PDB file of C-alpha atoms in Angstrom:
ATOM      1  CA  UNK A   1     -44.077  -6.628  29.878  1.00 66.00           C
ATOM      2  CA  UNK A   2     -41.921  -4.705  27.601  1.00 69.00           C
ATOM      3  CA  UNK A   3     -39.421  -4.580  30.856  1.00 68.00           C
ATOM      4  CA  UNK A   4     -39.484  -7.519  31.622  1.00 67.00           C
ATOM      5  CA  UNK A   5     -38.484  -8.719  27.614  1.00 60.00           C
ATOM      6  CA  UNK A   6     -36.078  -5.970  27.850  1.00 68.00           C
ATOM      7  CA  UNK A   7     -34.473  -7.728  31.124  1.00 61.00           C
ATOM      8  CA  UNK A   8     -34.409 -11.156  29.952  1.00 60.00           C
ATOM      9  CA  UNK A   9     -32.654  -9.982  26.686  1.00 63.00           C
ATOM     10  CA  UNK A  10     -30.036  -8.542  28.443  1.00 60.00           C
ATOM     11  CA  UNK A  11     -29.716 -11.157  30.695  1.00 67.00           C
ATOM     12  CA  UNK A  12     -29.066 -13.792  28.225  1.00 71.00           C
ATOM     13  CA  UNK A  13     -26.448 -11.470  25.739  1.00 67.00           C
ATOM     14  CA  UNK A  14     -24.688 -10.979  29.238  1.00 59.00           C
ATOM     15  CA  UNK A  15     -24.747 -14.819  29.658  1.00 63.00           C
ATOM     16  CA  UNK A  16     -23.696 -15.279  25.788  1.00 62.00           C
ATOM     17  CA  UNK A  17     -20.869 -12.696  26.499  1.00 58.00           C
ATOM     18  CA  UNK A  18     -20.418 -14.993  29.621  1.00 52.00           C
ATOM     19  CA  UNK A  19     -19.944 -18.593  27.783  1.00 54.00           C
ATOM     20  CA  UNK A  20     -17.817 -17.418  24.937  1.00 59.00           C
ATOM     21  CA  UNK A  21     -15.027 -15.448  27.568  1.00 49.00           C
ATOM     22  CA  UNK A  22     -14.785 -18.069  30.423  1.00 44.00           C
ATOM     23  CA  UNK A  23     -12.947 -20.975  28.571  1.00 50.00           C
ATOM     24  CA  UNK A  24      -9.860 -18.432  27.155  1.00 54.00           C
ATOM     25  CA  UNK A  25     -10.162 -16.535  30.670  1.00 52.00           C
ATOM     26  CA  UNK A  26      -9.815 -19.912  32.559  1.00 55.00           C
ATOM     27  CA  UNK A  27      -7.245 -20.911  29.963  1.00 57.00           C
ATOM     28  CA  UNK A  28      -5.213 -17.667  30.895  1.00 52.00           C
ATOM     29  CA  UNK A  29      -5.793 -17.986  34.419  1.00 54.00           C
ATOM     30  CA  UNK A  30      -4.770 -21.538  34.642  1.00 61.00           C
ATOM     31  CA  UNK A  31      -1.401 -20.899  32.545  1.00 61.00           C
ATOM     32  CA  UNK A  32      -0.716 -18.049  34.674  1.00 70.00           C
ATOM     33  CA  UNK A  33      -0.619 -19.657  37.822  1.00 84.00           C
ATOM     34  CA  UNK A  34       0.023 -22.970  36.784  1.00 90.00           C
ATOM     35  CA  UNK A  35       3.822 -23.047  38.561  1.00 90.00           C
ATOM     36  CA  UNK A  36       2.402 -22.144  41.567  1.00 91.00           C
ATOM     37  CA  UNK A  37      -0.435 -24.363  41.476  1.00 92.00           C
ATOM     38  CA  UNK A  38       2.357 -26.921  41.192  1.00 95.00           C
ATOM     39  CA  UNK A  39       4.581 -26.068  43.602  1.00 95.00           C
ATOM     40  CA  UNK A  40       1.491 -25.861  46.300  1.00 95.00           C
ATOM     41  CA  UNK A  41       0.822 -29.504  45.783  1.00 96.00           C
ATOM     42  CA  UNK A  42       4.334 -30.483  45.912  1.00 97.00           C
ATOM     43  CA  UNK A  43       4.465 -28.497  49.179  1.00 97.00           C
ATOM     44  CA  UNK A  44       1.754 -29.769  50.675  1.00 97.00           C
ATOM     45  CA  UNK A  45       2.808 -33.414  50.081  1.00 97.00           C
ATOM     46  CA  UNK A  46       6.817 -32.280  51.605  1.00 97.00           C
ATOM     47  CA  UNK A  47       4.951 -31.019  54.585  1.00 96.00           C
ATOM     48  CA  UNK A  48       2.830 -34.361  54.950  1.00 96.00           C
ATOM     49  CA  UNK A  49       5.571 -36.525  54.206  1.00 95.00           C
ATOM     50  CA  UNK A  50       8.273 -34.599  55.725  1.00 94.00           C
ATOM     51  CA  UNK A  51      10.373 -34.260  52.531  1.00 95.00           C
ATOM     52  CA  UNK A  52      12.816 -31.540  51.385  1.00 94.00           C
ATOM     53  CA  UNK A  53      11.581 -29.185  48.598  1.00 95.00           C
ATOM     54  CA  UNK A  54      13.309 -26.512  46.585  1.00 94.00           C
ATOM     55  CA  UNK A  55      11.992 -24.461  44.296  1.00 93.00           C
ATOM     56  CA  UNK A  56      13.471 -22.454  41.397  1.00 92.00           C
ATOM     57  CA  UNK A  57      16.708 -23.551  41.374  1.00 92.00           C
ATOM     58  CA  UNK A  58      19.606 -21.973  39.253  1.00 91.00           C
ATOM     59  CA  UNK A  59      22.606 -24.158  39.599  1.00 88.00           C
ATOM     60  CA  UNK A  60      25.823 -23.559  37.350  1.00 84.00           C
ATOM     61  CA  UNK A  61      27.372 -26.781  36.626  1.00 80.00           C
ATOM     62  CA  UNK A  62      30.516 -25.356  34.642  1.00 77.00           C
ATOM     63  CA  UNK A  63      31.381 -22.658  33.000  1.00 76.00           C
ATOM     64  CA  UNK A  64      29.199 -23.573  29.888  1.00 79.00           C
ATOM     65  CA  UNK A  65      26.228 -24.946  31.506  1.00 81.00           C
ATOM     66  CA  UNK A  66      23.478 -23.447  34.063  1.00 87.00           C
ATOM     67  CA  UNK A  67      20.787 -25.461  35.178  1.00 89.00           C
ATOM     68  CA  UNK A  68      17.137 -23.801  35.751  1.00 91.00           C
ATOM     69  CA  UNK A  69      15.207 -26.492  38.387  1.00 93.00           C
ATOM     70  CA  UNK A  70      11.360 -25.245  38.819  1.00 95.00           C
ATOM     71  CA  UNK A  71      10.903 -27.997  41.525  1.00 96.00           C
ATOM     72  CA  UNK A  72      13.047 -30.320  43.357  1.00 96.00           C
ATOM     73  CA  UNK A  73      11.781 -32.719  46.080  1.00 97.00           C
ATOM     74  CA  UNK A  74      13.620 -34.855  48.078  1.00 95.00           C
ATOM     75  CA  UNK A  75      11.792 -37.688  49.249  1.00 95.00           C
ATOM     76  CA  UNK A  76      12.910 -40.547  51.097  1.00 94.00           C
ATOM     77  CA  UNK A  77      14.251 -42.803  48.556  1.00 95.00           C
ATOM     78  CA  UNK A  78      14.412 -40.661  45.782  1.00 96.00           C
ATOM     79  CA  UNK A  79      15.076 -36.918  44.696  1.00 96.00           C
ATOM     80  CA  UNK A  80      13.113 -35.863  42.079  1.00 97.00           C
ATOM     81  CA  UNK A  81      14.048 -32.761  39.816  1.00 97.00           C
ATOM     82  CA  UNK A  82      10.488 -31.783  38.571  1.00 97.00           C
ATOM     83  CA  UNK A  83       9.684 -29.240  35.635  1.00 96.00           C
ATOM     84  CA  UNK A  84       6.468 -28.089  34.697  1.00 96.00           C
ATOM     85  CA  UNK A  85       4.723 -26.651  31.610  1.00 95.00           C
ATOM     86  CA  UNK A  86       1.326 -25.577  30.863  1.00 94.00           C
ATOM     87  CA  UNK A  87       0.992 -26.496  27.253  1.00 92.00           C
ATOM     88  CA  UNK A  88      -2.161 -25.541  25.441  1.00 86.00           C
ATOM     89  CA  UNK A  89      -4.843 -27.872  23.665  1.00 88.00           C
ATOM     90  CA  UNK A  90      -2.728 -31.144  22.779  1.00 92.00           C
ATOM     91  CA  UNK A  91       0.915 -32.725  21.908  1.00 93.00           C
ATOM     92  CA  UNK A  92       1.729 -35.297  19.737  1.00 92.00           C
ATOM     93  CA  UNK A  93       5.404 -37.211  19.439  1.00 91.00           C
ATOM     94  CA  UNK A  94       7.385 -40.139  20.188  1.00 89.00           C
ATOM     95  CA  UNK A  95       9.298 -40.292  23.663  1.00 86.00           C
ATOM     96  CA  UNK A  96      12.378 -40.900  21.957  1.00 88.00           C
ATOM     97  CA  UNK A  97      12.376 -37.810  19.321  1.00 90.00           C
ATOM     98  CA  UNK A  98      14.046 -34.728  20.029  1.00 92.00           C
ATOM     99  CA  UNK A  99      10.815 -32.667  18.852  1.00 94.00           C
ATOM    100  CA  UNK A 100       6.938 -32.811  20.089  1.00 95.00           C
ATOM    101  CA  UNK A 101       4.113 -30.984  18.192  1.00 93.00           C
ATOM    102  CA  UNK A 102       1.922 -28.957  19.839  1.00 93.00           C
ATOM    103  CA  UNK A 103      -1.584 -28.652  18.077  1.00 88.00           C
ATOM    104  CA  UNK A 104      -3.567 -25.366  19.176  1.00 76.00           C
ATOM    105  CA  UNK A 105      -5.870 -24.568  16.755  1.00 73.00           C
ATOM    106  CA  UNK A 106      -7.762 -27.039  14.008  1.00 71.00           C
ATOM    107  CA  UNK A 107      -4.724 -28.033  11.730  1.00 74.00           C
ATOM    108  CA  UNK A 108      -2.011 -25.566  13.705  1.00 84.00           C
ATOM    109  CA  UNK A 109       0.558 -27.133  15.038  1.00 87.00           C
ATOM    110  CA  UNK A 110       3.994 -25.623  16.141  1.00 90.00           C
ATOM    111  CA  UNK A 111       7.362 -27.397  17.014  1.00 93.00           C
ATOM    112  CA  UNK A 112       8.296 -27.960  20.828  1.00 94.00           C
ATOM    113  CA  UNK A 113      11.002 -29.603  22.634  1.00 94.00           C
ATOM    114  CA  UNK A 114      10.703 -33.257  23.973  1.00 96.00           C
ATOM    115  CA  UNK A 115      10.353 -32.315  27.052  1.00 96.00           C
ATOM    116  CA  UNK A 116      10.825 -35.899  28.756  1.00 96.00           C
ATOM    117  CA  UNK A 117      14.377 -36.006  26.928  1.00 96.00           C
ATOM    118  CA  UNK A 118      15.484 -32.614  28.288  1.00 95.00           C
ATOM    119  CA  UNK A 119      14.604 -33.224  31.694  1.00 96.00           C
ATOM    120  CA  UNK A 120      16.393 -36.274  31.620  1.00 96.00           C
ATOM    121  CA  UNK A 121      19.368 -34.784  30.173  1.00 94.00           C
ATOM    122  CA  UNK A 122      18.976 -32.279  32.796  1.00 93.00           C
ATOM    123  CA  UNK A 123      18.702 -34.809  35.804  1.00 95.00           C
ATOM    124  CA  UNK A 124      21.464 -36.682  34.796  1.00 94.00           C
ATOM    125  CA  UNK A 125      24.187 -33.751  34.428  1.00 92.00           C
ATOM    126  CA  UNK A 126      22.649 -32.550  38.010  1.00 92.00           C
ATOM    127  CA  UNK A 127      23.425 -36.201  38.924  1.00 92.00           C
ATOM    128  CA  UNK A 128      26.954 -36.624  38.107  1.00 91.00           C
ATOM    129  CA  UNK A 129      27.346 -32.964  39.290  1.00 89.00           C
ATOM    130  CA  UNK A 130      26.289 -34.057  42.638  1.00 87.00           C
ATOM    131  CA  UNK A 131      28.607 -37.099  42.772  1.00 86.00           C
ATOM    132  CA  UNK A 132      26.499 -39.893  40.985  1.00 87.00           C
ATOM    133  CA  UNK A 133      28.179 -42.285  38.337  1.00 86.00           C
ATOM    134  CA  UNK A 134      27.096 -44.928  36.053  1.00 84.00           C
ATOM    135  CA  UNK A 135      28.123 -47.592  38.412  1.00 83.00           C
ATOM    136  CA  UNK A 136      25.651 -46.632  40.828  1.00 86.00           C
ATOM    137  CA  UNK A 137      21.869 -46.954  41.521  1.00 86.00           C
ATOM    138  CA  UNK A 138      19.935 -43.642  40.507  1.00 90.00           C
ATOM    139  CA  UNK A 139      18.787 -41.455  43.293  1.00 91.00           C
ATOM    140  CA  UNK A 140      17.802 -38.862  40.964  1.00 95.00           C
ATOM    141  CA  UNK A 141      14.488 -39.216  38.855  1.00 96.00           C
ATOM    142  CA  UNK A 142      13.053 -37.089  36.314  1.00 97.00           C
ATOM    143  CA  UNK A 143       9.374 -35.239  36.437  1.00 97.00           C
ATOM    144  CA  UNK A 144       7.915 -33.864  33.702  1.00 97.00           C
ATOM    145  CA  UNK A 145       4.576 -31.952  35.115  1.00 97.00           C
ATOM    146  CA  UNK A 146       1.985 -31.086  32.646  1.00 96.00           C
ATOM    147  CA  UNK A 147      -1.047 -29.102  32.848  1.00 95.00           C
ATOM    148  CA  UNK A 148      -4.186 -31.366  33.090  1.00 93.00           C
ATOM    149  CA  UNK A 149      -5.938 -30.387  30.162  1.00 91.00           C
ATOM    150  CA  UNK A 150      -3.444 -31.184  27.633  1.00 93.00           C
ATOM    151  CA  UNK A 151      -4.462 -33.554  25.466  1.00 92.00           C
ATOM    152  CA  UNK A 152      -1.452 -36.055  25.012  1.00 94.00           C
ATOM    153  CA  UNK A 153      -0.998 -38.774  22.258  1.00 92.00           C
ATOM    154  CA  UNK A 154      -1.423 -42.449  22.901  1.00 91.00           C
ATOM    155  CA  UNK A 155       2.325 -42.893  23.396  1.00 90.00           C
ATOM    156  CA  UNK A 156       3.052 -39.946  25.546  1.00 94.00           C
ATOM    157  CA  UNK A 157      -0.095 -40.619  27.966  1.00 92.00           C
ATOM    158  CA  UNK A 158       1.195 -43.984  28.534  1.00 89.00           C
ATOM    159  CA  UNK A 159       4.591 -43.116  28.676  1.00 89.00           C
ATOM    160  CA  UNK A 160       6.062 -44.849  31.973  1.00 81.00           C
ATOM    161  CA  UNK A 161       9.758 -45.599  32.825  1.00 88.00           C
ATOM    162  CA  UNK A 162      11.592 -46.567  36.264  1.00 87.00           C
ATOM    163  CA  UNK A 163      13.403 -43.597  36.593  1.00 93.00           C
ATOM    164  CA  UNK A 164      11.753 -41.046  33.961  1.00 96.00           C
ATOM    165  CA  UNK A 165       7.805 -39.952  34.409  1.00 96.00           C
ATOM    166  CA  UNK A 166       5.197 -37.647  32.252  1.00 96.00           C
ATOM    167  CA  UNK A 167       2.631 -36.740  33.838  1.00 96.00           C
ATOM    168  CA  UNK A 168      -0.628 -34.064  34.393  1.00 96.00           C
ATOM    169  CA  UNK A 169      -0.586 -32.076  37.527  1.00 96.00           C
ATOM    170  CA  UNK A 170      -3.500 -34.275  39.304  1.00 95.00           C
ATOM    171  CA  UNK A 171      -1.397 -37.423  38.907  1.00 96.00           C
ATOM    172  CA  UNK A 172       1.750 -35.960  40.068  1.00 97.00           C
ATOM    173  CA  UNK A 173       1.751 -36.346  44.051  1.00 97.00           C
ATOM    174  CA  UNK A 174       0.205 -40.076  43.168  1.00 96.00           C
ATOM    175  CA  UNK A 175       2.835 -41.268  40.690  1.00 96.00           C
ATOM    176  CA  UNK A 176       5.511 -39.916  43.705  1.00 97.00           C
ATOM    177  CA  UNK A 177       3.854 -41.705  46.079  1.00 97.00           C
ATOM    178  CA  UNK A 178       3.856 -44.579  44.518  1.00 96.00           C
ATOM    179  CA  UNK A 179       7.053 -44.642  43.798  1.00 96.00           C
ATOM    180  CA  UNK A 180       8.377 -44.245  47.000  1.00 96.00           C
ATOM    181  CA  UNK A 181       6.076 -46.627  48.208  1.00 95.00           C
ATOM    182  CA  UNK A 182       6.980 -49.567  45.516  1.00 93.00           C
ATOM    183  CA  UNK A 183      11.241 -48.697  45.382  1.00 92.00           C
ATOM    184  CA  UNK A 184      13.213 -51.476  46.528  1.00 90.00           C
ATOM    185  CA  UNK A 185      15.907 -49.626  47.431  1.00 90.00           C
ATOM    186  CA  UNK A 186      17.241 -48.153  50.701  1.00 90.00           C
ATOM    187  CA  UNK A 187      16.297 -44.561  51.976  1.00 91.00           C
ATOM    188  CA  UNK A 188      18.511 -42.448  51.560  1.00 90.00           C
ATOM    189  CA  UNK A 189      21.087 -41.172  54.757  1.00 88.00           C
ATOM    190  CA  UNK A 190      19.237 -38.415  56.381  1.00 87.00           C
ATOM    191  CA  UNK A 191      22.457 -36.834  57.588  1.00 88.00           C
ATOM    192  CA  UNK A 192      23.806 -36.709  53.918  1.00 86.00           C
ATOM    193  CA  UNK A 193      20.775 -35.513  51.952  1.00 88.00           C
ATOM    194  CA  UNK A 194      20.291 -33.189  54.640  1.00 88.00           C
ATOM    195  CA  UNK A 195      24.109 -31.767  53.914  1.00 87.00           C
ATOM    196  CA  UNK A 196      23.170 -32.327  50.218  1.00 86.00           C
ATOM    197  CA  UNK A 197      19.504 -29.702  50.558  1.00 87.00           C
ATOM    198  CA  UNK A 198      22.270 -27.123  52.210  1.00 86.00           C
ATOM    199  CA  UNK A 199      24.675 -27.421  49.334  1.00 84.00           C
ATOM    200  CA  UNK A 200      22.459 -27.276  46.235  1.00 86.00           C
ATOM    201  CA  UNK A 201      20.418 -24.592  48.409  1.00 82.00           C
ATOM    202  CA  UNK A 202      23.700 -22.583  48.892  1.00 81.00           C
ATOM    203  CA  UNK A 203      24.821 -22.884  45.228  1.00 78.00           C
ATOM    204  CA  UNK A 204      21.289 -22.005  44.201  1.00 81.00           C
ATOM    205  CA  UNK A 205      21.518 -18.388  45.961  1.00 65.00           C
ATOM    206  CA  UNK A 206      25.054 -18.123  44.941  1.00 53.00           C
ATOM    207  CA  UNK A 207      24.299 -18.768  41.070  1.00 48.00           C
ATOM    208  CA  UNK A 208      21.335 -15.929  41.411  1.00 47.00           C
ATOM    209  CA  UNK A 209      23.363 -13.492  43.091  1.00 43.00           C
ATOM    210  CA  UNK A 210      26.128 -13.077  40.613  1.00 41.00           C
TER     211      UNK A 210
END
């Protein structure tokens, strides 16, 4: 009887030791494989759809200015320069302010960038680098990837623009999708994006290599 007490008590500090690791495990986990998680999904969907997809970019636009891409997919309509972030408990901001909070403990919060405006930013410079001008229809579109257990603020969960998105990892192959699906515009010339994969691809290497 005595055993059997002494079995069950172990069993349940083991299962007490169990509850209170596995959240901050998982969280560490997650965060730690969170890119890759990301970049599987976006692979699978470029191998359904027969898109292009590069990952981890470095592209040097001038002199002054490098660009770091974690994903870029080139879809039919559309090329979308995707970055992702695992970001921990919740964010709070305005779309339009150049700083986000991120709250991670009960009344911590630290500064982070807006993360929609410098992907934007981003896409646009890689835009103009790649030939685009004002006077033109996009073809690039900005993705900003988060982690799926952020918790985001009213305005940043419903956050939607025609060339600019936020959103969690689950959403992320939908909200592509989607808008390839609903784009009223032409696809783009398979001979020249094709050319354009090679180029970006070949400045890519060259930018890592010196």
């Amino acid at each position: 009887m005595i055993a059997l007490f002494i079995v069950f008590l172990v069993l349940i500090i083991l299962l007490g030791i169990f509850l209170i690791l596995y959240y901050p495990i998982k969280r560490y986990l997650d965060k730690k494989k969170y890119k890759e998680l990301v970049g599987k999904k976006l692979y699978k969907l470029a191998l359904n759809k027969d898109y292009y997809l590069l990952n981890n970019l470095v592209i040097k636009i001038d002199d002054e200015i490098t660009l770091h891409v974690d994903h870029l997919l080139c879809a039919n309509k559309y090329i979308y320069v995707i970055v992702d972030r695992y970001i921990p408990i919740g964010v709070s901001g305005k779309t339009e302010d150049n700083t986000w909070f991120n709250y991670f403990k009960k009344n911590k919060k630290k500064a982070i960038r807006n993360l929609v405006l410098y992907n934007e930013e981003r896409t646009i410079r890689l835009a103009k680098f790649l030939g685009w001008n004002e006077s033109k229809t996009p073809m690039l579109i900005s993705v900003v990837c988060l982690n799926d257990s952020v918790i985001l603020s009213d305005e940043l969960e419903n956050f939607d623009h025609k060339y600019s998105f936020l959103v969690k990892k689950k959403n992320l192959c939908k909200v592509i999708e989607k808008t390839e699906e609903d784009a009223q515009v032409s696809p783009l010339d398979e001979e020249n994006l094709d050319k354009l994969v090679k180029t970006i691809h070949e400045l890519s290497i060259t930018n890592e290599n010196e």
